[in-house]
PDB file of C-alpha atoms in Angstrom:
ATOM      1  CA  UNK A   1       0.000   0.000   0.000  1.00 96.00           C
ATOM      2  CA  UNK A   2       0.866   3.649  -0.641  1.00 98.00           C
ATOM      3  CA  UNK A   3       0.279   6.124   1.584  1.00 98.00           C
ATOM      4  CA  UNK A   4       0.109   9.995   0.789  1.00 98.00           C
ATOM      5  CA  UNK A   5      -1.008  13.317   2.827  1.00 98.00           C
ATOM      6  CA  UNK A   6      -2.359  16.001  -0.556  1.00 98.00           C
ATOM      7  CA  UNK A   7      -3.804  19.202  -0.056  1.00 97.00           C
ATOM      8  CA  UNK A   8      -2.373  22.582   0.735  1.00 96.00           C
ATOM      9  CA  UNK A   9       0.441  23.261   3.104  1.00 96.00           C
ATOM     10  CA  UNK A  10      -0.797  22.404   7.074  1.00 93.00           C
ATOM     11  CA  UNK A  11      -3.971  21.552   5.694  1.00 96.00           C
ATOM     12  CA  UNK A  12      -3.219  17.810   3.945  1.00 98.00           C
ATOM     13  CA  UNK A  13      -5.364  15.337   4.073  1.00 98.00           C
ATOM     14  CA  UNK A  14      -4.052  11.180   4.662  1.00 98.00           C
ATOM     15  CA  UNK A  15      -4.911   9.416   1.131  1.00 98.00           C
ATOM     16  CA  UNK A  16      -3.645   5.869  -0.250  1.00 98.00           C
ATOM     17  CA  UNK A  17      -2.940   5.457  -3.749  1.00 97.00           C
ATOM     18  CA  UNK A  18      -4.714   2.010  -4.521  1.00 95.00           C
ATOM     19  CA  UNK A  19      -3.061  -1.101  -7.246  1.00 92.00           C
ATOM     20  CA  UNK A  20      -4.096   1.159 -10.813  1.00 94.00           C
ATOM     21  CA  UNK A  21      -2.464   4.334  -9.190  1.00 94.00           C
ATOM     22  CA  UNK A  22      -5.203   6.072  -8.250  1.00 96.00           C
ATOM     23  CA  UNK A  23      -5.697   8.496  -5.271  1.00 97.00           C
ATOM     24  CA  UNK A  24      -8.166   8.445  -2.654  1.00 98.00           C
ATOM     25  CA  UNK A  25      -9.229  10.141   0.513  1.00 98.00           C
ATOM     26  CA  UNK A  26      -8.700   8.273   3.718  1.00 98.00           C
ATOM     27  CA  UNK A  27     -10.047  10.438   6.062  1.00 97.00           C
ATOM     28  CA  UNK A  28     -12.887   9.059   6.884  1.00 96.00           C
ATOM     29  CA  UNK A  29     -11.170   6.309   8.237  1.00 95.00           C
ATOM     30  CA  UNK A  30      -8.396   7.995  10.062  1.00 96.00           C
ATOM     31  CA  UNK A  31      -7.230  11.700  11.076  1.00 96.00           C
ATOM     32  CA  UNK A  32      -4.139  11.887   9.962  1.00 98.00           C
ATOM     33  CA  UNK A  33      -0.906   9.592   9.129  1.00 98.00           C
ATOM     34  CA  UNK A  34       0.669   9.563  11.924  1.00 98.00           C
ATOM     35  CA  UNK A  35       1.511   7.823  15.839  1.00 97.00           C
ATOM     36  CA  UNK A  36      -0.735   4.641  15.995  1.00 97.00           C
ATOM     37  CA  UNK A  37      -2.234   5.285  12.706  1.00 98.00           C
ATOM     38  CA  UNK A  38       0.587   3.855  11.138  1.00 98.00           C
ATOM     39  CA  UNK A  39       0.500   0.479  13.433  1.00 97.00           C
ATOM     40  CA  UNK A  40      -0.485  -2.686  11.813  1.00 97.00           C
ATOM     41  CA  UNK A  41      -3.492  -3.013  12.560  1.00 97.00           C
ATOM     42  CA  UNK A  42      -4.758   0.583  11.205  1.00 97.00           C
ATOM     43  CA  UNK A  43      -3.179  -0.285   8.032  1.00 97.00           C
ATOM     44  CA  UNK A  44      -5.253  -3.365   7.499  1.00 97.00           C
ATOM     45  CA  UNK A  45      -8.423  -1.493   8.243  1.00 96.00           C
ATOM     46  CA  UNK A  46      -7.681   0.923   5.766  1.00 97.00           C
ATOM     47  CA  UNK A  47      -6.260  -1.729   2.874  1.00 96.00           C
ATOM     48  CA  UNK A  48      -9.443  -3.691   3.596  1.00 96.00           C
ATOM     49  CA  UNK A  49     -11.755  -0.215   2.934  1.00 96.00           C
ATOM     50  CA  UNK A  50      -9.662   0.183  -0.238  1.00 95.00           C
ATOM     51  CA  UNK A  51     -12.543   0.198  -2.948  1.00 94.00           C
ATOM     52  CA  UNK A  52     -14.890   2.114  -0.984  1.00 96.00           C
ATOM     53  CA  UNK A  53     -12.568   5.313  -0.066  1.00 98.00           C
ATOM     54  CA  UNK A  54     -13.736   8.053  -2.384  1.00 97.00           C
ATOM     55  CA  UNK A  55     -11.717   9.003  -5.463  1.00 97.00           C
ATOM     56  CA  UNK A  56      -9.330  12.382  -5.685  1.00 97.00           C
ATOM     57  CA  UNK A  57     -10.638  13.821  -9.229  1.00 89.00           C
ATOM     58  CA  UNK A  58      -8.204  16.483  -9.104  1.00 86.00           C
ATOM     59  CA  UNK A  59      -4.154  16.182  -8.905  1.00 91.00           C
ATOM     60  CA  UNK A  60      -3.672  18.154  -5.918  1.00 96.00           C
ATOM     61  CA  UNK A  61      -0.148  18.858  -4.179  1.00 97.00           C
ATOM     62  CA  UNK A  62       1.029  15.788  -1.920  1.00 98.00           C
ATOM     63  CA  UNK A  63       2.717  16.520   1.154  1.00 98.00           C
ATOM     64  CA  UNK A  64       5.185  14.790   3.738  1.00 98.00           C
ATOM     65  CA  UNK A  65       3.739  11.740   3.876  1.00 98.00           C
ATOM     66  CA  UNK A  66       3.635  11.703   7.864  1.00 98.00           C
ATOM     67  CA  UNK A  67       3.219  14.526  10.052  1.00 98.00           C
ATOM     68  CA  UNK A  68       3.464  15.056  13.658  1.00 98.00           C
ATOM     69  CA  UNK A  69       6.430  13.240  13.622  1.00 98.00           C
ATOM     70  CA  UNK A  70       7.889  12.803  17.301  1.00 98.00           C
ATOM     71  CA  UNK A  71      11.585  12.580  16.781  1.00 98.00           C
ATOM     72  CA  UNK A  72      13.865  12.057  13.512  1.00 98.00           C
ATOM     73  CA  UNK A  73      17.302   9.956  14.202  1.00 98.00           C
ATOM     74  CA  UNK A  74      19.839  10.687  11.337  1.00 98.00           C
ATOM     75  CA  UNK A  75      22.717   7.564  11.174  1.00 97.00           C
ATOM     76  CA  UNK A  76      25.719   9.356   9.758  1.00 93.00           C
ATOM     77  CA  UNK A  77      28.519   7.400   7.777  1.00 91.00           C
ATOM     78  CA  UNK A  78      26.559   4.557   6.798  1.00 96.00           C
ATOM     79  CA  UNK A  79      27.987   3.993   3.654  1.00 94.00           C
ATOM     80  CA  UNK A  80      31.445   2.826   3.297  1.00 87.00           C
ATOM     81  CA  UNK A  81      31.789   4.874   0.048  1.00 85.00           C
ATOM     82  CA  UNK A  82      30.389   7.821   1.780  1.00 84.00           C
ATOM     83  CA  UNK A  83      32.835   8.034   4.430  1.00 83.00           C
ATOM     84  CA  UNK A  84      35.536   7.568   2.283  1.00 83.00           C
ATOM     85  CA  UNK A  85      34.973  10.781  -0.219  1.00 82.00           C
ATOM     86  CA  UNK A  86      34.543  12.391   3.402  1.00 77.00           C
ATOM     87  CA  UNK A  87      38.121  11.438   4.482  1.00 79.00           C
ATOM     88  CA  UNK A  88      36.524   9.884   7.764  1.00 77.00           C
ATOM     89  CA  UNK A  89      37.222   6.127   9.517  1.00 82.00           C
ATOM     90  CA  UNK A  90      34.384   3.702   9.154  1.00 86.00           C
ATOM     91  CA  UNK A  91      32.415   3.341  12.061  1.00 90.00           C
ATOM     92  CA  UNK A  92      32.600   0.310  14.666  1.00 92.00           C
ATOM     93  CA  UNK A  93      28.906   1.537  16.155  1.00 94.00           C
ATOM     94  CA  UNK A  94      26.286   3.796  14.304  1.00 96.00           C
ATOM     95  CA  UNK A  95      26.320   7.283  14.360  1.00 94.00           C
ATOM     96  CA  UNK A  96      23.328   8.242  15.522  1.00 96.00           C
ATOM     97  CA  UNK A  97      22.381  12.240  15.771  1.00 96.00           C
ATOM     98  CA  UNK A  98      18.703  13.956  16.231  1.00 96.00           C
ATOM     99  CA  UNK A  99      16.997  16.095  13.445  1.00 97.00           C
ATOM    100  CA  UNK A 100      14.282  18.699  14.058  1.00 98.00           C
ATOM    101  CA  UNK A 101      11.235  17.459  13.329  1.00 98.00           C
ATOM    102  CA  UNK A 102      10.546  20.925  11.926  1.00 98.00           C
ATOM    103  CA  UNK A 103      13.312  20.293   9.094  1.00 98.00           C
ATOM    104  CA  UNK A 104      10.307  18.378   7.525  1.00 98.00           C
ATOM    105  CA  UNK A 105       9.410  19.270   3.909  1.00 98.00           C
ATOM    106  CA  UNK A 106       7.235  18.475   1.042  1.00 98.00           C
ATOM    107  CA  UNK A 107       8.629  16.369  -1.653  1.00 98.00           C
ATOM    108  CA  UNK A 108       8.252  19.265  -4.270  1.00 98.00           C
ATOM    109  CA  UNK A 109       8.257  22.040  -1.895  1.00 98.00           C
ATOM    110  CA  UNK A 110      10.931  24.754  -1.926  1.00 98.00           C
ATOM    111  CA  UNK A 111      14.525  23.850   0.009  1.00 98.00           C
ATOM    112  CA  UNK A 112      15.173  27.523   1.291  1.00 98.00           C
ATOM    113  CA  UNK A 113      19.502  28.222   2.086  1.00 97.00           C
ATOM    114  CA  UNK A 114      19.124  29.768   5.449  1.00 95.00           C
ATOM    115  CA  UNK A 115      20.739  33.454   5.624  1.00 94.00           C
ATOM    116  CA  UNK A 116      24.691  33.287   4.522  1.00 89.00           C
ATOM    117  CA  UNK A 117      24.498  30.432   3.823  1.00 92.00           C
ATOM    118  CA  UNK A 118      26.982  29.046   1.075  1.00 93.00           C
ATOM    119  CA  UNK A 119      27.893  25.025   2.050  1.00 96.00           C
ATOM    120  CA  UNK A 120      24.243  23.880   1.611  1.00 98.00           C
ATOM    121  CA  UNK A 121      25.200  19.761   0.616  1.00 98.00           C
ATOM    122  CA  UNK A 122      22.562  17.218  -0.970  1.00 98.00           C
ATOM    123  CA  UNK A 123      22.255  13.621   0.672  1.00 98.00           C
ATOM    124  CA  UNK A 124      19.710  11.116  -0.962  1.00 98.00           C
ATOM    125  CA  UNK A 125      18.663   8.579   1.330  1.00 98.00           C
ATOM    126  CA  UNK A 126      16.281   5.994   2.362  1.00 98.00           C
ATOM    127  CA  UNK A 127      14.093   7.206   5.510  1.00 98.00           C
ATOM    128  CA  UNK A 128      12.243   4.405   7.310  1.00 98.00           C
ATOM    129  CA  UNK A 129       8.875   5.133   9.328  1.00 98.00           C
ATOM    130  CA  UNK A 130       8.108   3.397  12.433  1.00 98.00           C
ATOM    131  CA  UNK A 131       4.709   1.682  13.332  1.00 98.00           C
ATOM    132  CA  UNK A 132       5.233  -0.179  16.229  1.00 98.00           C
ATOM    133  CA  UNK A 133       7.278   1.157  19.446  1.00 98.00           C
ATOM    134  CA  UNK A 134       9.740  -0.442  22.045  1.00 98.00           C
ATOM    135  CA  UNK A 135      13.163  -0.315  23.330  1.00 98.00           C
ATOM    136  CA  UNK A 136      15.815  -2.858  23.341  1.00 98.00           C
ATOM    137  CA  UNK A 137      14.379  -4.250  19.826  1.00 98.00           C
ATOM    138  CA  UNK A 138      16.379  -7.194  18.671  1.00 98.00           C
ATOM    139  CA  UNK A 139      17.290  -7.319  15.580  1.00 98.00           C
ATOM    140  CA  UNK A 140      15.648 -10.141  13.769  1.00 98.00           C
ATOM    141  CA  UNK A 141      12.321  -8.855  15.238  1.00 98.00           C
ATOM    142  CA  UNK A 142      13.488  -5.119  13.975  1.00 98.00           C
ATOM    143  CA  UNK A 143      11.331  -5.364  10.588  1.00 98.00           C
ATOM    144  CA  UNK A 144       8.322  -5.993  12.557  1.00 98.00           C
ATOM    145  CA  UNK A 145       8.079  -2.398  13.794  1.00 98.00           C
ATOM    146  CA  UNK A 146       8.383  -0.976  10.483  1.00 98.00           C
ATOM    147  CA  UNK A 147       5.408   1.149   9.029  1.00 98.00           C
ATOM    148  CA  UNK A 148       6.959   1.684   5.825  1.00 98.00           C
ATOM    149  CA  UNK A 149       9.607   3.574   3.772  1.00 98.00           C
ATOM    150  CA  UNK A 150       9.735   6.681   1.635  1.00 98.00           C
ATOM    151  CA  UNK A 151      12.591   8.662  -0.233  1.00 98.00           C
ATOM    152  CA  UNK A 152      14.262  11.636   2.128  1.00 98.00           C
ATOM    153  CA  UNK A 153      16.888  13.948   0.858  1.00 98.00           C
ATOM    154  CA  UNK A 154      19.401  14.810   4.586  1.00 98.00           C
ATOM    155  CA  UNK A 155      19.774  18.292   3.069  1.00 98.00           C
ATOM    156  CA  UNK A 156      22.777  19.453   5.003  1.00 97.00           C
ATOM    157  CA  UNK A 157      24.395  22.999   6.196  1.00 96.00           C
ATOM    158  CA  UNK A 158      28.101  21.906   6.157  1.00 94.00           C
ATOM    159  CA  UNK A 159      29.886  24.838   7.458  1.00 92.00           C
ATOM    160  CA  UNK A 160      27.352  24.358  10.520  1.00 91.00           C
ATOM    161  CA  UNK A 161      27.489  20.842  10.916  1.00 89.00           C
ATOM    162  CA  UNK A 162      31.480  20.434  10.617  1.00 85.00           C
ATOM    163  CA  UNK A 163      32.748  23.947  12.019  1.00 86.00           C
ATOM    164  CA  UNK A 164      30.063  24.899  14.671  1.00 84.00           C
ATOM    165  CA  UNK A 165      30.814  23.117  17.719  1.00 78.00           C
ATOM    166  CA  UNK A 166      30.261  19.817  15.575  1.00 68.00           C
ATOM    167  CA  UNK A 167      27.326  19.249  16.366  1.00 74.00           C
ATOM    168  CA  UNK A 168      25.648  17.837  13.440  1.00 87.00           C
ATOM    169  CA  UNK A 169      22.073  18.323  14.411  1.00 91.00           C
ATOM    170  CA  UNK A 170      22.647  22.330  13.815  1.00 92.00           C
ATOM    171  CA  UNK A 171      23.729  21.466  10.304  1.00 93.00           C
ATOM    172  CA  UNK A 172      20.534  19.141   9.667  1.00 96.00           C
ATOM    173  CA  UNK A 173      17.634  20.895  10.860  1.00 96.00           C
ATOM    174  CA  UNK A 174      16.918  24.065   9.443  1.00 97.00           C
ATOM    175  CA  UNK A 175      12.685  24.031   8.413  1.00 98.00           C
ATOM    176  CA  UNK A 176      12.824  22.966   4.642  1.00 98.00           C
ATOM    177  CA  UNK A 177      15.684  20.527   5.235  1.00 98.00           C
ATOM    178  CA  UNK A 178      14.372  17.017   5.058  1.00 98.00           C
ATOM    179  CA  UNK A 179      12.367  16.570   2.248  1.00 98.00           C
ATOM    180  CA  UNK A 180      10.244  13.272   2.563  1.00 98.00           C
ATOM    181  CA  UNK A 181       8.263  11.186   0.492  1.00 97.00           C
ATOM    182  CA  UNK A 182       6.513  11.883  -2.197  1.00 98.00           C
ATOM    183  CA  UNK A 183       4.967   8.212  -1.068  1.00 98.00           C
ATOM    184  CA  UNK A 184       5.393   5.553   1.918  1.00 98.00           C
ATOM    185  CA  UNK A 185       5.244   2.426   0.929  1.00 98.00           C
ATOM    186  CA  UNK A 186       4.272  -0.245   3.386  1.00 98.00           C
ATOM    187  CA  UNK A 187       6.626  -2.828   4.243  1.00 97.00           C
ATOM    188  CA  UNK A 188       4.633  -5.620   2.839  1.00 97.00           C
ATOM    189  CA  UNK A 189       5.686  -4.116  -0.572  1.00 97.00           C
ATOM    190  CA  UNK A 190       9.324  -3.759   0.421  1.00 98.00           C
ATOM    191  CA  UNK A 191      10.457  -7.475   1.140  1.00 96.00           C
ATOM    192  CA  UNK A 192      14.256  -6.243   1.293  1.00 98.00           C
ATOM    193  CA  UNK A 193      15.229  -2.718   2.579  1.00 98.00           C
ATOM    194  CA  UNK A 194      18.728  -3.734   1.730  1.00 98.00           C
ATOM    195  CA  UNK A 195      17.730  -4.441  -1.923  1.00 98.00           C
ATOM    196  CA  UNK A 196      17.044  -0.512  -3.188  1.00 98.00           C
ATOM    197  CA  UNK A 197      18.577   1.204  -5.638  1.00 98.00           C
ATOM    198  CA  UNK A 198      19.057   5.067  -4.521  1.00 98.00           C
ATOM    199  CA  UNK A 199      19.830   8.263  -7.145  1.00 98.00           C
ATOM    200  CA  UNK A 200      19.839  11.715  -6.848  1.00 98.00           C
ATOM    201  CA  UNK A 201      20.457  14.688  -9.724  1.00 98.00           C
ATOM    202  CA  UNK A 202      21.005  18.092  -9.543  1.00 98.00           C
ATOM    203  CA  UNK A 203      20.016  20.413 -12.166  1.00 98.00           C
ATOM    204  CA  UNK A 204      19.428  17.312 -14.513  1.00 98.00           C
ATOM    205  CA  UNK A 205      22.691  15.473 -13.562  1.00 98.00           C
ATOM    206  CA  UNK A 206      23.145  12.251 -11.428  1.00 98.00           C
ATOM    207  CA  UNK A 207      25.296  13.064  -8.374  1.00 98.00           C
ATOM    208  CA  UNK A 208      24.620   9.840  -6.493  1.00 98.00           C
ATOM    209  CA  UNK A 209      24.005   6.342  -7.524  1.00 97.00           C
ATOM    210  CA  UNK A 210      24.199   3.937  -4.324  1.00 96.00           C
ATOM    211  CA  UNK A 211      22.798   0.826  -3.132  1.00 97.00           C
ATOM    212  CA  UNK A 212      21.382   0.175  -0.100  1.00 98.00           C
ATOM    213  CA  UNK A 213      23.420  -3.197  -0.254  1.00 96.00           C
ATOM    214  CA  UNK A 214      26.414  -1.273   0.926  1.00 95.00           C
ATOM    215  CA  UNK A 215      24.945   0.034   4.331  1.00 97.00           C
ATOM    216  CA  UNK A 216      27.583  -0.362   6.801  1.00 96.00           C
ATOM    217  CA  UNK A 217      24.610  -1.499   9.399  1.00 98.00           C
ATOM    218  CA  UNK A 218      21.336  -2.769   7.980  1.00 98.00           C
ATOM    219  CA  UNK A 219      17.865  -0.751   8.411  1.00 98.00           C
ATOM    220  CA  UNK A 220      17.456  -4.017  11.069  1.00 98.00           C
ATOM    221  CA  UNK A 221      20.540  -3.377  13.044  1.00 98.00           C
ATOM    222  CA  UNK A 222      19.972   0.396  12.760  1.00 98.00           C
ATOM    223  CA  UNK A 223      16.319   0.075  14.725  1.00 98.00           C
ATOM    224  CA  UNK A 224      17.699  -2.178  16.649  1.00 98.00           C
ATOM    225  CA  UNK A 225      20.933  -0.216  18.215  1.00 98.00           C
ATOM    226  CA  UNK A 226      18.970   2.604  18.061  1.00 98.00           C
ATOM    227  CA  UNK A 227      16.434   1.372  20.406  1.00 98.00           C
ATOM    228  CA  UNK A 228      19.540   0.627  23.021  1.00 98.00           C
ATOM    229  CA  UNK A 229      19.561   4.136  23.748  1.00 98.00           C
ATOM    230  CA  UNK A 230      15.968   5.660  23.299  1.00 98.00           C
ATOM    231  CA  UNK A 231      12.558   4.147  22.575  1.00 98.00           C
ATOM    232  CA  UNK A 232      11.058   4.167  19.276  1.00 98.00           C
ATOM    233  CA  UNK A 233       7.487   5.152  18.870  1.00 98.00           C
ATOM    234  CA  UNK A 234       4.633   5.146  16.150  1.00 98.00           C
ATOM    235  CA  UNK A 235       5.442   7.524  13.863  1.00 98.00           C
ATOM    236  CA  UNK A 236       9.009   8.079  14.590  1.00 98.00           C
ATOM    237  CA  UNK A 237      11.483   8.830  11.017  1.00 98.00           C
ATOM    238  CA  UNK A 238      14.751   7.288  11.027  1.00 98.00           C
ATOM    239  CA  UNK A 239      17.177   8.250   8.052  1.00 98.00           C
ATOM    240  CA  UNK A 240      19.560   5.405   7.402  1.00 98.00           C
ATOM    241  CA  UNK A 241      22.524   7.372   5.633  1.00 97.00           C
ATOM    242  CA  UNK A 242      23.167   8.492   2.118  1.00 96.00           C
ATOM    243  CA  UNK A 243      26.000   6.955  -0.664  1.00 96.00           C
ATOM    244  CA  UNK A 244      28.673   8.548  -2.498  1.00 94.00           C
ATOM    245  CA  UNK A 245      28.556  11.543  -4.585  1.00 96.00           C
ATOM    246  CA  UNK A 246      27.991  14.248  -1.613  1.00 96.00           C
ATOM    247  CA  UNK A 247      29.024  18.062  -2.945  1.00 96.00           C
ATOM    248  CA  UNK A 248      31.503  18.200   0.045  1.00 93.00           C
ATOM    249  CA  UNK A 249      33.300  15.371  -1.783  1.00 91.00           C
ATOM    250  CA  UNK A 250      33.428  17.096  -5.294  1.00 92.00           C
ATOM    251  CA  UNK A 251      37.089  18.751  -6.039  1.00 92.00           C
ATOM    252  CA  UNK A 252      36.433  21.417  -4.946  1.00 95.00           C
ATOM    253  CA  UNK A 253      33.735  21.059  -3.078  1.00 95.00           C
ATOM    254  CA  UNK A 254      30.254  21.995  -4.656  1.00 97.00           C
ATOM    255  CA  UNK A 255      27.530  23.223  -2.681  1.00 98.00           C
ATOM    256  CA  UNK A 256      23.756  24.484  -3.304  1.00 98.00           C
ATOM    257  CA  UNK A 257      22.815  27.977  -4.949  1.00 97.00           C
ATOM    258  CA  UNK A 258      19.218  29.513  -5.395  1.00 97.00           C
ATOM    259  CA  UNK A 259      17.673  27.890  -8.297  1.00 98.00           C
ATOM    260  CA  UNK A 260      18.889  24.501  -8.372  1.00 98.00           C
ATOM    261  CA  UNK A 261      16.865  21.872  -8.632  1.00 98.00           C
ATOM    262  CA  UNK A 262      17.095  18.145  -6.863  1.00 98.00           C
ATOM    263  CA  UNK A 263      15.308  15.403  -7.849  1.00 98.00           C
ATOM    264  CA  UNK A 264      15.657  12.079  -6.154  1.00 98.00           C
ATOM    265  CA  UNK A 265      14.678   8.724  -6.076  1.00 98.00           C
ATOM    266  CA  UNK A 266      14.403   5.059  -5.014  1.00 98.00           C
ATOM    267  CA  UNK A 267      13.027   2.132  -6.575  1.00 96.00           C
ATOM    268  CA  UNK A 268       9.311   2.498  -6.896  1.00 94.00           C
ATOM    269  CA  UNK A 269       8.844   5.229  -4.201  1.00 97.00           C
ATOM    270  CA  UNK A 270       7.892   8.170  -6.550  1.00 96.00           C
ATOM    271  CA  UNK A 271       9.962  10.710  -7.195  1.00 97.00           C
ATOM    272  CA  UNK A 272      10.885  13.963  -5.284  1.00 98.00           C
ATOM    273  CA  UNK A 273      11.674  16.912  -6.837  1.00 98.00           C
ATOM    274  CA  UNK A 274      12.363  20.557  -5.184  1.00 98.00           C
ATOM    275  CA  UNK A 275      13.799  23.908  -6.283  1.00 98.00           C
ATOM    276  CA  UNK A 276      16.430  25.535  -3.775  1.00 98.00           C
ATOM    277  CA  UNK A 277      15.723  28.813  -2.993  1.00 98.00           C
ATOM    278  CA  UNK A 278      17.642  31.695  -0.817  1.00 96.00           C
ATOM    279  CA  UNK A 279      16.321  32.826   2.186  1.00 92.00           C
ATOM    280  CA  UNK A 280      14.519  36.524   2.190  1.00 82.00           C
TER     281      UNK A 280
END
């Protein structure tokens, strides 16, 4: 199953998109996609209401595909590749750093620089949506508590995250920077997290081809040590790390300007496209 949020801009609406591609309103079923909507069992009511949710005539703008999203966990250095065009060891345990969840975006909505800024990087990379909570997850039971997946571009502030006090969460969370979705799709329609192909192109070009293959630690081992030191809950966004072909390790390095445009993708998730814009 696909699930979508479409309408304007704080005022979406949850939809699915059913087998011929079509999209239709599940509100009257649930609020909103997010916290325990996303559980198991909520899914299954709404795949079994399928035929009877009303059609969307119109093609309207499609949102985030979850909102109200409690925390975001970014896993840095997750690709072997990645880390090496960075100049940095690979790591022994994830690194795991929090996001705002106010860095949350529309797939085609503007990416706005903040103020001065001039090391704005691109990261395409796999984001995967939690349905089911707990702590101390193992990791051949980590799958279970997946809602779904969607596409998520880790737009990064470099000169913030590397030369600030390295923190990297002041680097990652500026409002406009994570770009999710256009779709989720369930996990029943992703046997294999570690079977995706990921790309991303900028103005028209392919910066990054990557497979998720390569993942230093799996999507399974990610919820999994993750859940060692903080609980997951419904509707929680974890973003699993991006491949090679980062502007920071271009030579020289090549960062966003107003006007570019980024258009990503990953397998059958949909693609997202957004236009980069200064800040006013």
């Amino acid at each position: 199953m696909k699930l979508v949020r479409f309408g304007e801009i704080q005022r979406e609406k949850p939809g699915v998109i059913d087998a011929t591609g079509v999209l239709r309103d599940a509100s009257s079923i649930i609020d909103k996609w997010s916290g325990n909507a996303l559980d198991d069992d909520s899914l299954a009511r709404v795949r079994a209401a399928m035929e009877e949710l009303p059609i969307v005539d119109s093609s309207p703008r499609l949102g985030a595909p979850v909102c109200d999203v409690g925390k975001v966990v970014g896993i840095g250095l997750n690709y072997r590749a990645h880390a090496a065009e960075a100049g940095l060891d690979v790591p022994i345990d994830p690194i795991i750093f929090l996001m705002a969840p106010t860095a949350i975006n529309g797939p085609t909505d503007d990416i706005i620089l903040p103020r001065g800024s001039v090391n704005t990087d691109w990261e395409v990379e796999l984001a995967v949506i939690i349905g089911k909570g707990g702590a101390y997850i193992a990791p051949e039971d980590a799958l279970s508590h997946v809602a779904g997946y969607c596409v998520a571009n880790d737009v990064t502030e470099r000169d913030y995250q590397l030369n600030r006090g390295t923190q990297w969460t002041k680097g990652k969370s500026a409002d406009t920077f994570l770009p999710l979705g256009p779709i989720l799709v369930t996990r029943d329609e992703v046997p294999d997290p570690q079977n995706l192909h990921l790309e991303l192109f900028l103005n028209g070009e392919l910066q990054q081809r990557g497979h998720s293959a390569d993942m230093i630690f799996t999507v399974a081992e990610l919820i999994s040590r993750v859940s060692e030191y903080m609980s997951w809950q419904p509707g929680d966004v974890m973003i699993t790390g991006t491949p090679p072909g980062v502007g920071l390790g271009m030579s020289p390095p090549q960062f966003l300007r107003d006007g570019d445009m980024l258009c990503l993708r990953i397998n059958n998730f949909g693609e997202q496209c957004a236009r980069v814009r200064a800040a006013q």
